[in-house]
Tab-separated table of C-alpha atoms in Angstrom:
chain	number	residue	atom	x	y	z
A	1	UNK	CA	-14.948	3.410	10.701
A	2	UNK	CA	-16.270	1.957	7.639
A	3	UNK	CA	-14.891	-1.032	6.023
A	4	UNK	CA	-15.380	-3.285	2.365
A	5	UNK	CA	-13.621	-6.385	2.076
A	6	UNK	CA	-12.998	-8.128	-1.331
A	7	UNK	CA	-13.780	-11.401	-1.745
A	8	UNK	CA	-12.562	-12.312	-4.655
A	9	UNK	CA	-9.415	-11.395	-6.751
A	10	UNK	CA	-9.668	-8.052	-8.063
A	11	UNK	CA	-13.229	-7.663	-6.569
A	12	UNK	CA	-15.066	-5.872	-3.810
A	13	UNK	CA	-17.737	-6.933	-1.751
A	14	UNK	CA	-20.006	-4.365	0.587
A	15	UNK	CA	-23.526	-2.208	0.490
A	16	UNK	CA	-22.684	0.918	-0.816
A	17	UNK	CA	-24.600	4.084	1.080
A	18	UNK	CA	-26.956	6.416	-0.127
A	19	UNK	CA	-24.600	9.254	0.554
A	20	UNK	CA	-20.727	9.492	0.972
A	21	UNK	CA	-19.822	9.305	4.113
A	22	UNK	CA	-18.020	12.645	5.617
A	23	UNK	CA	-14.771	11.182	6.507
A	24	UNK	CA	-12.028	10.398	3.750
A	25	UNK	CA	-12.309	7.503	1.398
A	26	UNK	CA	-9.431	5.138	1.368
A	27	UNK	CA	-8.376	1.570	-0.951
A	28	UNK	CA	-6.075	-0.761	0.875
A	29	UNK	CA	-4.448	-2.752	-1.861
A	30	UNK	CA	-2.430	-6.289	-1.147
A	31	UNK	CA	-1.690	-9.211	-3.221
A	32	UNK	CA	-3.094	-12.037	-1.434
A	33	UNK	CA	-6.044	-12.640	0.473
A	34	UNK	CA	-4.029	-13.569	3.347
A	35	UNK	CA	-2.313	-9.800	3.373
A	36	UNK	CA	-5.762	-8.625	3.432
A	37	UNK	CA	-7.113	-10.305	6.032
A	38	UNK	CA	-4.344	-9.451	8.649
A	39	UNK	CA	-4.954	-5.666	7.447
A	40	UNK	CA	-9.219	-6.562	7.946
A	41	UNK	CA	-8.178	-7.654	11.641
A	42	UNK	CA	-6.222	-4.870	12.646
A	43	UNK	CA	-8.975	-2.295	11.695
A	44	UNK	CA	-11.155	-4.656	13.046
A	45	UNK	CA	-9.593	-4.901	16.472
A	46	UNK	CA	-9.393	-0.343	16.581
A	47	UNK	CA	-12.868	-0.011	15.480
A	48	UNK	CA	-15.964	-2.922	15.270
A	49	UNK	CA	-16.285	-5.810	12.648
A	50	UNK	CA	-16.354	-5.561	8.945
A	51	UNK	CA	-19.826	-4.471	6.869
A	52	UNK	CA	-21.811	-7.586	5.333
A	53	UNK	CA	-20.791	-8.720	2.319
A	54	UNK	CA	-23.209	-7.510	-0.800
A	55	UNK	CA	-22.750	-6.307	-4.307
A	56	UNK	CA	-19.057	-7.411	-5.855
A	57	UNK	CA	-18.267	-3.908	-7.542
A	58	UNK	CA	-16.865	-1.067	-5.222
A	59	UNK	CA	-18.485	1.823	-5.121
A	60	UNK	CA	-18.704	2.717	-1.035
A	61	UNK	CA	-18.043	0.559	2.226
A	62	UNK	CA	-20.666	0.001	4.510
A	63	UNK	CA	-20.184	-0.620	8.555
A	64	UNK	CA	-21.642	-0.910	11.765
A	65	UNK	CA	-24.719	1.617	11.963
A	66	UNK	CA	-23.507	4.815	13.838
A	67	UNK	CA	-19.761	4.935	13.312
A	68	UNK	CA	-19.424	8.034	11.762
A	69	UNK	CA	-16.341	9.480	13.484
A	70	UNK	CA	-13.565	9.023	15.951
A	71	UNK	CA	-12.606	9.945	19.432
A	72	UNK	CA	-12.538	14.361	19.092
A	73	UNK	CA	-14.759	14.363	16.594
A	74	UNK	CA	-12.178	13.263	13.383
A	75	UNK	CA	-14.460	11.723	10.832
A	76	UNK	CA	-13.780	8.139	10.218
A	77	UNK	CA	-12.600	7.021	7.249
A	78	UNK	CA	-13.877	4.596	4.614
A	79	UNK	CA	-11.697	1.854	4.143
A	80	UNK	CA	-12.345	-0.980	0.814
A	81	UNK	CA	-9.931	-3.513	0.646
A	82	UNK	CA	-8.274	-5.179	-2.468
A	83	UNK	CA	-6.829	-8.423	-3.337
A	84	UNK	CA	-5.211	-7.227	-6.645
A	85	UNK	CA	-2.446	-10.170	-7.130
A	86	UNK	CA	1.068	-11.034	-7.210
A	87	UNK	CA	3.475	-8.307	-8.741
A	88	UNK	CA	3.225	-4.538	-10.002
A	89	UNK	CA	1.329	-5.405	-13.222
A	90	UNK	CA	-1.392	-6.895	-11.867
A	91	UNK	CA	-1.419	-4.593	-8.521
A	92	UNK	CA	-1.959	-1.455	-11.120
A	93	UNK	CA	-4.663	-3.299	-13.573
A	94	UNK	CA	-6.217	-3.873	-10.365
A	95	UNK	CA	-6.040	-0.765	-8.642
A	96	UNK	CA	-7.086	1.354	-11.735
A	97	UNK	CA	-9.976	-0.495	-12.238
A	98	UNK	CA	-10.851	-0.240	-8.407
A	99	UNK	CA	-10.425	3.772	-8.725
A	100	UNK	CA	-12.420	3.730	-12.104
A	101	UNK	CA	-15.428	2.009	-10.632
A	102	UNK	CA	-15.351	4.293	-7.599
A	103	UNK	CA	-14.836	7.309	-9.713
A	104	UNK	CA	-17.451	6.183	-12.047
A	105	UNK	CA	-20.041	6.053	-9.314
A	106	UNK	CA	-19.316	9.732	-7.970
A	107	UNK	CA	-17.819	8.382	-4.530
A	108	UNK	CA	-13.712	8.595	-5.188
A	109	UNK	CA	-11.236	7.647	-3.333
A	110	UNK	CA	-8.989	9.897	-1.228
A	111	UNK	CA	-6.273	7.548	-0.943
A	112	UNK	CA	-4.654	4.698	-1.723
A	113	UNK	CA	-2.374	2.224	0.124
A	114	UNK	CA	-0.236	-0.782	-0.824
A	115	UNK	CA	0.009	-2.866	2.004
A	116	UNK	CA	1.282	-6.262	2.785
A	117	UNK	CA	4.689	-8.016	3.543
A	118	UNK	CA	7.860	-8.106	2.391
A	119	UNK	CA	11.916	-8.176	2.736
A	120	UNK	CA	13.722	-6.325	4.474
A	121	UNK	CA	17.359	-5.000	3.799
A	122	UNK	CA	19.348	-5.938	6.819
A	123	UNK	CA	20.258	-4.926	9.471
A	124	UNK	CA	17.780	-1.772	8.832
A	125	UNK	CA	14.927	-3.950	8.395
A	126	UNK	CA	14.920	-6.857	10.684
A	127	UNK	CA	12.187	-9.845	9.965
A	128	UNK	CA	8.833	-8.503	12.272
A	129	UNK	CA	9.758	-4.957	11.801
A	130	UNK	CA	7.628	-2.518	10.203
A	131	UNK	CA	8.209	-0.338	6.731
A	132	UNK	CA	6.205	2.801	6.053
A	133	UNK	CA	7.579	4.244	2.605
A	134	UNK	CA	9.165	7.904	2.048
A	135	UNK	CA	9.819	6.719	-1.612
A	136	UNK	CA	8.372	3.969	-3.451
A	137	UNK	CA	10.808	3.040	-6.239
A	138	UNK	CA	10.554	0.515	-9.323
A	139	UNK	CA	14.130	-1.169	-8.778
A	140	UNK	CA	14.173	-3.188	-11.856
A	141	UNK	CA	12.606	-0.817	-14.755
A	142	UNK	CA	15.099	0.135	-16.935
A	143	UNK	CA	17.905	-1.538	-18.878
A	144	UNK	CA	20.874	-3.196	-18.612
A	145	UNK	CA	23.662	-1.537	-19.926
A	146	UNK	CA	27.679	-3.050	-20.176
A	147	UNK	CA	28.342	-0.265	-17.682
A	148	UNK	CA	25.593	-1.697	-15.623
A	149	UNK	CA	21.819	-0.970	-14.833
A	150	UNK	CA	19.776	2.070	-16.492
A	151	UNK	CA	16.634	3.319	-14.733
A	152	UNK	CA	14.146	4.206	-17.455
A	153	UNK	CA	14.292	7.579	-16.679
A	154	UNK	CA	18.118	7.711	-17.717
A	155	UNK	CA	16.436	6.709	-21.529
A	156	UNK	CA	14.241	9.226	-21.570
A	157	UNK	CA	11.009	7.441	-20.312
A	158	UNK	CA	8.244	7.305	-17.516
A	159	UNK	CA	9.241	7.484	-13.774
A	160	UNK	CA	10.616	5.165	-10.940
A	161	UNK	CA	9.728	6.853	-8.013
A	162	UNK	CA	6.292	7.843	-6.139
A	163	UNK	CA	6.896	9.906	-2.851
A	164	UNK	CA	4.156	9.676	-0.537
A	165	UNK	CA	2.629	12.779	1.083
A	166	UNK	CA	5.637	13.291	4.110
A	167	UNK	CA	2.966	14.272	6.988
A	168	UNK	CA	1.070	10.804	6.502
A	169	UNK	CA	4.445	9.478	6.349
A	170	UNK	CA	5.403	10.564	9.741
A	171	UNK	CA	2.463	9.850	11.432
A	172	UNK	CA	1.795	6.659	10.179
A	173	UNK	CA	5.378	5.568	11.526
A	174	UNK	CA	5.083	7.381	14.832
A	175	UNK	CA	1.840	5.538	15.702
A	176	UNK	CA	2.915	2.498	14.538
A	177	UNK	CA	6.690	2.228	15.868
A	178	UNK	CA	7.669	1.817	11.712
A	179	UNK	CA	11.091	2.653	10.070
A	180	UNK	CA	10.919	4.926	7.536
A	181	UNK	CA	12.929	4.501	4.217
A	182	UNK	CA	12.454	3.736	0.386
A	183	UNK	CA	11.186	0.336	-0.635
A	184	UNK	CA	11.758	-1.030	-3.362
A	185	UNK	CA	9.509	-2.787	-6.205
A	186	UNK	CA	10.846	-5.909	-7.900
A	187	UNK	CA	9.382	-8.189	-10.575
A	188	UNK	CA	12.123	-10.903	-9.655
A	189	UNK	CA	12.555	-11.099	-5.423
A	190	UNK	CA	16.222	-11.136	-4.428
A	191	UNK	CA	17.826	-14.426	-4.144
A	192	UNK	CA	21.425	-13.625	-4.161
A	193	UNK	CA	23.783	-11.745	-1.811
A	194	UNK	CA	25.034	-10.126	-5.375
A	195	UNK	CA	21.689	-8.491	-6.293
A	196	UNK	CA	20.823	-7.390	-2.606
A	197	UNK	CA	24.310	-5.616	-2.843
A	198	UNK	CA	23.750	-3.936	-5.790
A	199	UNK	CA	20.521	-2.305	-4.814
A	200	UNK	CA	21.861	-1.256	-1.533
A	201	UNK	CA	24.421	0.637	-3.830
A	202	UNK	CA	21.491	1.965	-6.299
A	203	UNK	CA	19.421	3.140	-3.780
A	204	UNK	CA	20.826	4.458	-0.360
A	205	UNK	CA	19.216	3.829	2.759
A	206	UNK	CA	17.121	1.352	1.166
A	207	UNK	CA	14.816	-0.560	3.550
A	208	UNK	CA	12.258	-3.024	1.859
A	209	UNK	CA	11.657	-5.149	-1.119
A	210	UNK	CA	8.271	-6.402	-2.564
A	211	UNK	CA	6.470	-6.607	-5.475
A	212	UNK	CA	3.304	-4.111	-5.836
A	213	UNK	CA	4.092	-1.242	-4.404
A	214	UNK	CA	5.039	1.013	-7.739
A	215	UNK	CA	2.527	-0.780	-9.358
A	216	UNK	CA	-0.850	0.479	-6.977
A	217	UNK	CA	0.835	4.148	-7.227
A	218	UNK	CA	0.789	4.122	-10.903
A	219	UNK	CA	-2.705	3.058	-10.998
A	220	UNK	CA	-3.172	5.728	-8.221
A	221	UNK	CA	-1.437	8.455	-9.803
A	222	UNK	CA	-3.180	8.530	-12.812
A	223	UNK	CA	-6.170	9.954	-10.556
A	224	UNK	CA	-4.181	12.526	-9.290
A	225	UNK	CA	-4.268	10.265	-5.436
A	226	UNK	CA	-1.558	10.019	-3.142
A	227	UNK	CA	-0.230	6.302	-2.471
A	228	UNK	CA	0.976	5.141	0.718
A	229	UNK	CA	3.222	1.592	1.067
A	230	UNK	CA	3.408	-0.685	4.574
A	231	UNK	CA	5.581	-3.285	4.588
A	232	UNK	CA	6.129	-5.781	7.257
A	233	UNK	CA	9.002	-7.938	7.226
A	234	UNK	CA	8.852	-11.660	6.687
A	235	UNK	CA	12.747	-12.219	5.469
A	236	UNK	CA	15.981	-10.862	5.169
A	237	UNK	CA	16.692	-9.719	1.583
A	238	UNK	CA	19.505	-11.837	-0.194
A	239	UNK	CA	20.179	-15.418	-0.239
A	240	UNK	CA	16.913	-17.332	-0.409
A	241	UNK	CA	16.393	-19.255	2.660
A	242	UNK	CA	12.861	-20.648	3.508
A	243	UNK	CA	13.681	-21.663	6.975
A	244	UNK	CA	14.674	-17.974	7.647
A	245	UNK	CA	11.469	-16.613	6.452
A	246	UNK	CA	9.061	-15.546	9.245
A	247	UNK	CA	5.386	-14.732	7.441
A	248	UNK	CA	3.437	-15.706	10.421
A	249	UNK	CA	5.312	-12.790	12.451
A	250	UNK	CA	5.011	-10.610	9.562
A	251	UNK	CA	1.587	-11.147	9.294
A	252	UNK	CA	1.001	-9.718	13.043
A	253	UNK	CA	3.000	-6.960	12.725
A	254	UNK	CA	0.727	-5.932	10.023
A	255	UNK	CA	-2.197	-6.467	11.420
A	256	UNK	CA	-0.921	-4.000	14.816
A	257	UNK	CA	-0.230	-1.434	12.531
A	258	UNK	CA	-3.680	-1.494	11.098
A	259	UNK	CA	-4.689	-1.200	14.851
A	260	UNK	CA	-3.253	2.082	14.584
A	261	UNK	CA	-4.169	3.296	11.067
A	262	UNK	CA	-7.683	4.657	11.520
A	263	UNK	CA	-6.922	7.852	13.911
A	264	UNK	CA	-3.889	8.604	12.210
A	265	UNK	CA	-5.805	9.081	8.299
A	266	UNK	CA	-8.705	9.994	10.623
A	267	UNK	CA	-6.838	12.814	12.113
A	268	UNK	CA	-4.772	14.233	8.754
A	269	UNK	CA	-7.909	14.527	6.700
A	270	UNK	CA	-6.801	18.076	5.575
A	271	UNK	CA	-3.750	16.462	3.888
A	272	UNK	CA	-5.511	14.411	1.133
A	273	UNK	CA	-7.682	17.820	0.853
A	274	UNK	CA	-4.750	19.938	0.119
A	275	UNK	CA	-3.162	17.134	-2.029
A	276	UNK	CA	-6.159	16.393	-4.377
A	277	UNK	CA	-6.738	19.957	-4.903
A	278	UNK	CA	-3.260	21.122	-5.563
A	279	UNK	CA	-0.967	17.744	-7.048
């Protein structure tokens, strides 16, 4: 596998390659550097150390020389990873200019994934646990209304919801031991048992909260890419309660499922075909 890292915020480091590499191209977005470096270890630890840092603007990742597919001949992919900052406004100017670079030097991306920690609704979500996202949902874009909150949609605007492509959805949890379920993307992060009870009620089955999610699938939809979320749980969702937060755990559990992420995009290559030719 083939991997970029960023080094800066909103930046990508790497040597891009003469060619595009066979297998599919994919940008991990998180919001902090240290989000991205549990993600860097994880795909790391499943497939050889990161390419040298080079030229700041993406374009391609480069790797160790040879590793050009997986175990039964899947091609590996091409992973560049993004610090894009805190919250769905910077995660999208981020993202889209990510895409636009890559687009704008004929090597596009096949995929995109917001990755990174979060919290988790309880008791679906305990802290360590693992999110992969069937729906990822702006919870707080809307207005509010005597008769209580509006999603924008209900005014005639925009969307709330991405759904990410069901098959990578599946996999990605089975190889990874991750609940499944909508998370959620907030500008404000829960601090009340009030507001974690009213967005269990607005959106059933709700698993995760965090705060880029919606943001890197807007940027990613406007390339016609489909947008994956991971989430791994650092705190319980309602009253805020530093001693109950758990980031170092969280942290781990990311990186393991990043241990497990190469084979599984490796292997379901044909989806992000079908998808970019058809959505």
């Amino acid at each position: 596998m083939v991997v970029q890292v960023q080094e800066g915020l909103g930046r990508l480091t790497g040597t891009a390659p003469r060619t595009r590499p066979p297998g599919p191209r994919v940008l991990i977005a998180t919001a902090v550097p240290a989000e991205r470096d549990a993600v860097a270890s994880g795909l790391s630890a499943s497939s050889g150390p990161a390419g040298p840092s080079g030229p700041a603007e993406p374009s391609s990742g480069s790797g160790p020389s040879g590793d050009s597919g997986l175990p039964g001949g899947d091609p590996a992919p091409v992973v560049d990873l993004l610090v894009a900052g805190v919250g769905p406004a910077a995660a999208a100017a981020a993202t889209g200019r990510a895409l636009a670079l890559a687009a704008a030097a004929d090597a596009p991306y096949d995929l995109v994934v917001s990755a990174g920690i979060g919290g988790g609704f309880q008791p679906g979500a305990p802290v360590g646990s693992l999110i992969v996202a069937d729906a990822v949902t702006a919870a707080d874009l809307g207005a509010e209304t005597p008769d209580g909150f509006l999603p924008v949609t209900d005014l005639g605007f925009g969307r709330v919801t991405h759904l990410p492509p069901p098959a990578l959805v599946s996999a990605l949890a089975a190889a990874t031991g991750a609940a499944v379920g909508p998370v959620l993307t907030v500008s404000t992060v829960t601090g009340s048992a009030a507001r974690a009870d009213a967005l269990r009620a607005r959106h059933p089955g709700v698993l995760a909260e965090a705060m880029e999610g919606f943001g890197v699938a807007e940027a990613a939809a406007l390339y016609g890419l489909p947008v994956l979320e991971v989430r791994a749980v650092s705190n319980p969702v309602g009253p805020r309660d530093r001693d109950a937060w758990r980031i170092g755990a969280a942290l781990a559990a990311l990186t393991g499922a990043f241990g497990k992420f190469t084979p599984v995009i490796g292997k379901l290559a044909p989806v992000l075909e079908s998808w970019n030719r058809h959505d």
